[in-house]
Amino acid sequence: MTDTETLFRQRAAQKIMIFDGGYGTSIQKYRLSEADYRGDLPLEKDQKGNNDLLCLTRPDVVKAIHTAYLDAGADMIETNTFSSTRIALADYGCEHLVRDINIAAARLARECCDAAEARDGVRRFVAGSIGPTNKTLSISPKVHDPAFREVDFDTLKGQYREQCSALIEGGVDFLLIETCFDTLNAKAAGMAAREAEAAAGR
């Protein structure tokens, strides 16, 4: 086991560990404009609602949310990357920013955890958030064509792998595959995580 995993298991054996909460609902409280989301990035589509992009354009907001959860007692926080895959960011025309967003998100979370640890000496953990995407591998979106798929397994796994590798590069402790509504999507994400683990050597 890695030192981080050992420490995590030791902590979990000693206490009920506290995870953070939702990011989308926390971001809504800031009532951000489209300009807040877009920043100075030359993007063609409307970016309002592209919460993950805030890791690049409004890192102060993301850090404030991380810090609030840590101040409330969270042992582990997740990165603001629930939709940071190429396939999900395509809705906003941000596919080219996948690596940048994931690395920035991981570094923001790590920075907040390190700052909390500096205050009281207690290690906090960063989980790289990997969401389900907006596509499904198991079900056809076309009622009249049950064999149709918008994406295939290898393509989705490759896109998950891109996200996993960037999160690891940014400094996450763990990868969190969350809220998957499709078992096959979860398997693709799991395989991608294993491949990224092997490539990173940790």
Short mmCIF file of C-alpha atoms in Angstrom, two decimals:
data_model
loop_
_atom_site.label_atom_id
_atom_site.label_comp_id
_atom_site.label_asym_id
_atom_site.label_seq_id
_atom_site.Cartn_x
_atom_site.Cartn_y
_atom_site.Cartn_z
CA MET A 1 0.00 0.00 0.00
CA THR A 2 1.10 3.59 -0.57
CA ASP A 3 1.77 5.83 2.42
CA THR A 4 -1.40 7.79 1.61
CA GLU A 5 -3.51 4.64 1.48
CA THR A 6 -2.05 3.40 4.76
CA LEU A 7 -2.77 6.74 6.44
CA PHE A 8 -6.30 6.79 5.03
CA ARG A 9 -7.04 3.28 6.30
CA GLN A 10 -5.60 4.09 9.72
CA ARG A 11 -7.75 7.20 9.99
CA ALA A 12 -10.85 5.30 8.86
CA ALA A 13 -10.22 2.66 11.53
CA GLN A 14 -10.13 5.34 14.20
CA LYS A 15 -13.08 7.55 13.28
CA ILE A 16 -16.02 8.12 10.97
CA MET A 17 -14.47 10.15 8.16
CA ILE A 18 -16.30 13.15 6.78
CA PHE A 19 -16.62 13.78 3.06
CA ASP A 20 -17.51 17.11 1.47
CA GLY A 21 -20.85 18.01 -0.13
CA GLY A 22 -22.19 19.17 -3.47
CA TYR A 23 -20.34 21.65 -5.64
CA GLY A 24 -23.07 22.55 -8.11
CA THR A 25 -25.39 23.76 -5.35
CA SER A 26 -22.54 25.61 -3.63
CA ILE A 27 -21.60 27.35 -6.88
CA GLN A 28 -25.21 28.44 -7.45
CA LYS A 29 -25.06 30.52 -4.27
CA TYR A 30 -22.49 32.79 -5.91
CA ARG A 31 -24.97 33.79 -8.67
CA LEU A 32 -22.22 33.92 -11.27
CA SER A 33 -22.73 35.52 -14.66
CA GLU A 34 -21.78 34.04 -18.00
CA ALA A 35 -18.77 36.34 -18.00
CA ASP A 36 -17.63 34.81 -14.69
CA TYR A 37 -17.69 31.36 -16.22
CA ARG A 38 -16.04 32.41 -19.49
CA GLY A 39 -13.29 34.61 -18.06
CA ASP A 40 -10.98 35.70 -20.87
CA LEU A 41 -11.10 32.37 -22.70
CA PRO A 42 -11.98 32.62 -26.42
CA LEU A 43 -14.93 30.21 -26.37
CA GLU A 44 -17.77 30.31 -28.88
CA LYS A 45 -20.60 28.78 -26.83
CA ASP A 46 -22.39 30.16 -23.78
CA GLN A 47 -20.49 28.92 -20.71
CA LYS A 48 -23.00 29.63 -17.93
CA GLY A 49 -23.44 26.41 -15.96
CA ASN A 50 -20.05 24.99 -16.98
CA ASN A 51 -19.03 24.61 -13.34
CA ASP A 52 -15.77 22.77 -13.98
CA LEU A 53 -14.47 25.65 -16.11
CA LEU A 54 -14.39 27.79 -12.96
CA CYS A 55 -11.21 25.95 -11.96
CA LEU A 56 -9.56 28.06 -14.67
CA THR A 57 -11.64 31.23 -14.72
CA ARG A 58 -12.75 31.68 -11.09
CA PRO A 59 -10.40 29.59 -8.95
CA ASP A 60 -11.23 31.86 -6.00
CA VAL A 61 -14.78 30.50 -5.97
CA VAL A 62 -13.64 26.88 -6.13
CA LYS A 63 -11.07 27.43 -3.38
CA ALA A 64 -13.65 29.15 -1.18
CA ILE A 65 -15.96 26.13 -1.47
CA HIS A 66 -13.13 23.70 -0.73
CA THR A 67 -12.08 25.74 2.27
CA ALA A 68 -15.63 25.94 3.62
CA TYR A 69 -15.95 22.14 3.56
CA LEU A 70 -12.55 21.73 5.21
CA ASP A 71 -13.43 24.30 7.87
CA ALA A 72 -16.63 22.36 8.52
CA GLY A 73 -14.56 19.27 9.31
CA ALA A 74 -14.16 17.39 6.03
CA ASP A 75 -11.38 14.78 6.02
CA MET A 76 -11.54 14.50 2.24
CA ILE A 77 -12.66 16.85 -0.52
CA GLU A 78 -13.30 16.14 -4.16
CA THR A 79 -12.05 18.05 -7.16
CA ASN A 80 -14.50 20.22 -9.09
CA THR A 81 -14.27 17.91 -12.13
CA PHE A 82 -17.55 16.00 -12.22
CA SER A 83 -17.99 16.78 -15.94
CA SER A 84 -14.35 17.18 -16.97
CA THR A 85 -14.23 14.57 -19.70
CA ARG A 86 -13.93 15.39 -23.37
CA ILE A 87 -17.37 13.95 -24.09
CA ALA A 88 -19.11 16.01 -21.41
CA LEU A 89 -17.26 19.27 -22.05
CA ALA A 90 -18.17 19.02 -25.74
CA ASP A 91 -21.55 20.55 -24.83
CA TYR A 92 -19.68 23.77 -24.09
CA GLY A 93 -17.07 23.51 -26.83
CA CYS A 94 -14.35 23.03 -24.20
CA GLU A 95 -12.97 19.62 -25.20
CA HIS A 96 -9.51 21.09 -25.67
CA LEU A 97 -9.39 22.18 -22.02
CA VAL A 98 -9.82 18.73 -20.43
CA ARG A 99 -6.23 18.38 -19.26
CA ASP A 100 -5.94 21.98 -18.11
CA ILE A 101 -9.17 21.86 -16.09
CA ASN A 102 -8.37 18.56 -14.37
CA ILE A 103 -4.82 19.55 -13.45
CA ALA A 104 -5.95 22.95 -12.18
CA ALA A 105 -8.79 21.40 -10.17
CA ALA A 106 -6.49 18.87 -8.52
CA ARG A 107 -3.96 21.55 -7.63
CA LEU A 108 -6.64 23.83 -6.15
CA ALA A 109 -7.96 21.04 -3.93
CA ARG A 110 -4.45 20.00 -2.93
CA GLU A 111 -3.55 23.58 -2.05
CA CYS A 112 -6.61 23.93 0.19
CA CYS A 113 -5.91 20.61 1.92
CA ASP A 114 -2.27 21.54 2.47
CA ALA A 115 -3.32 24.89 3.94
CA ALA A 116 -5.72 23.16 6.34
CA GLU A 117 -3.00 20.72 7.37
CA ALA A 118 -0.57 23.58 7.97
CA ARG A 119 -3.03 25.05 10.47
CA ASP A 120 -3.58 21.97 12.63
CA GLY A 121 -1.20 19.23 11.46
CA VAL A 122 -4.00 16.90 10.30
CA ARG A 123 -3.65 15.44 6.80
CA ARG A 124 -6.63 15.87 4.47
CA PHE A 125 -7.19 13.87 1.29
CA VAL A 126 -8.09 14.87 -2.27
CA ALA A 127 -10.37 12.67 -4.36
CA GLY A 128 -10.43 13.22 -8.11
CA SER A 129 -14.11 13.42 -9.07
CA ILE A 130 -15.05 11.42 -12.18
CA GLY A 131 -18.70 11.69 -13.20
CA PRO A 132 -20.82 9.50 -15.48
CA THR A 133 -20.69 11.77 -18.59
CA ASN A 134 -23.86 12.56 -20.50
CA LYS A 135 -23.75 9.39 -22.62
CA THR A 136 -24.62 5.79 -21.82
CA LEU A 137 -22.98 2.64 -23.14
CA SER A 138 -25.80 0.25 -22.25
CA ILE A 139 -28.90 1.94 -23.62
CA SER A 140 -29.78 3.38 -27.00
CA PRO A 141 -31.09 6.97 -27.00
CA LYS A 142 -33.15 6.04 -30.08
CA VAL A 143 -36.33 4.15 -29.24
CA HIS A 144 -36.65 2.86 -32.82
CA ASP A 145 -33.03 1.60 -32.92
CA PRO A 146 -32.13 -0.33 -29.74
CA ALA A 147 -28.71 -1.33 -31.14
CA PHE A 148 -27.59 2.28 -31.63
CA ARG A 149 -24.95 3.75 -29.31
CA GLU A 150 -23.69 7.34 -29.21
CA VAL A 151 -20.29 6.19 -27.99
CA ASP A 152 -18.42 2.88 -27.80
CA PHE A 153 -16.61 1.36 -24.82
CA ASP A 154 -13.05 1.99 -26.02
CA THR A 155 -13.76 5.64 -26.83
CA LEU A 156 -15.32 6.30 -23.45
CA LYS A 157 -12.54 4.46 -21.64
CA GLY A 158 -9.99 6.56 -23.51
CA GLN A 159 -11.72 9.76 -22.47
CA TYR A 160 -11.88 8.63 -18.85
CA ARG A 161 -8.20 7.74 -19.06
CA GLU A 162 -7.37 11.27 -20.21
CA GLN A 163 -9.17 12.66 -17.17
CA CYS A 164 -7.64 10.16 -14.73
CA SER A 165 -4.10 10.87 -15.91
CA ALA A 166 -4.56 14.64 -15.58
CA LEU A 167 -6.04 14.32 -12.08
CA ILE A 168 -3.11 12.16 -10.99
CA GLU A 169 -0.66 14.62 -12.52
CA GLY A 170 -2.38 17.41 -10.59
CA GLY A 171 -1.83 15.63 -7.29
CA VAL A 172 -4.99 13.82 -6.20
CA ASP A 173 -4.71 11.08 -3.58
CA PHE A 174 -7.52 8.93 -4.99
CA LEU A 175 -9.82 8.69 -7.99
CA LEU A 176 -13.54 8.80 -7.21
CA ILE A 177 -15.88 7.28 -9.81
CA GLU A 178 -19.23 8.66 -8.75
CA THR A 179 -22.92 8.84 -9.59
CA CYS A 180 -22.67 6.44 -12.54
CA PHE A 181 -26.12 5.49 -13.81
CA ASP A 182 -24.72 2.86 -16.18
CA THR A 183 -22.66 -0.12 -14.96
CA LEU A 184 -20.79 -0.30 -18.26
CA ASN A 185 -19.81 3.36 -17.96
CA ALA A 186 -18.50 2.61 -14.46
CA LYS A 187 -16.50 -0.34 -15.81
CA ALA A 188 -14.95 1.88 -18.50
CA ALA A 189 -14.01 4.43 -15.83
CA GLY A 190 -12.63 1.70 -13.58
CA MET A 191 -10.45 0.29 -16.34
CA ALA A 192 -9.23 3.77 -17.20
CA ALA A 193 -8.33 4.37 -13.55
CA ARG A 194 -6.37 1.11 -13.41
CA GLU A 195 -4.47 1.99 -16.57
CA ALA A 196 -3.69 5.46 -15.25
CA GLU A 197 -2.56 3.94 -11.97
CA ALA A 198 -0.16 1.62 -13.77
CA ALA A 199 1.18 4.42 -15.94
CA ALA A 200 1.72 6.72 -12.96
CA GLY A 201 3.30 3.99 -10.85
CA ARG A 202 1.15 4.75 -7.82
#
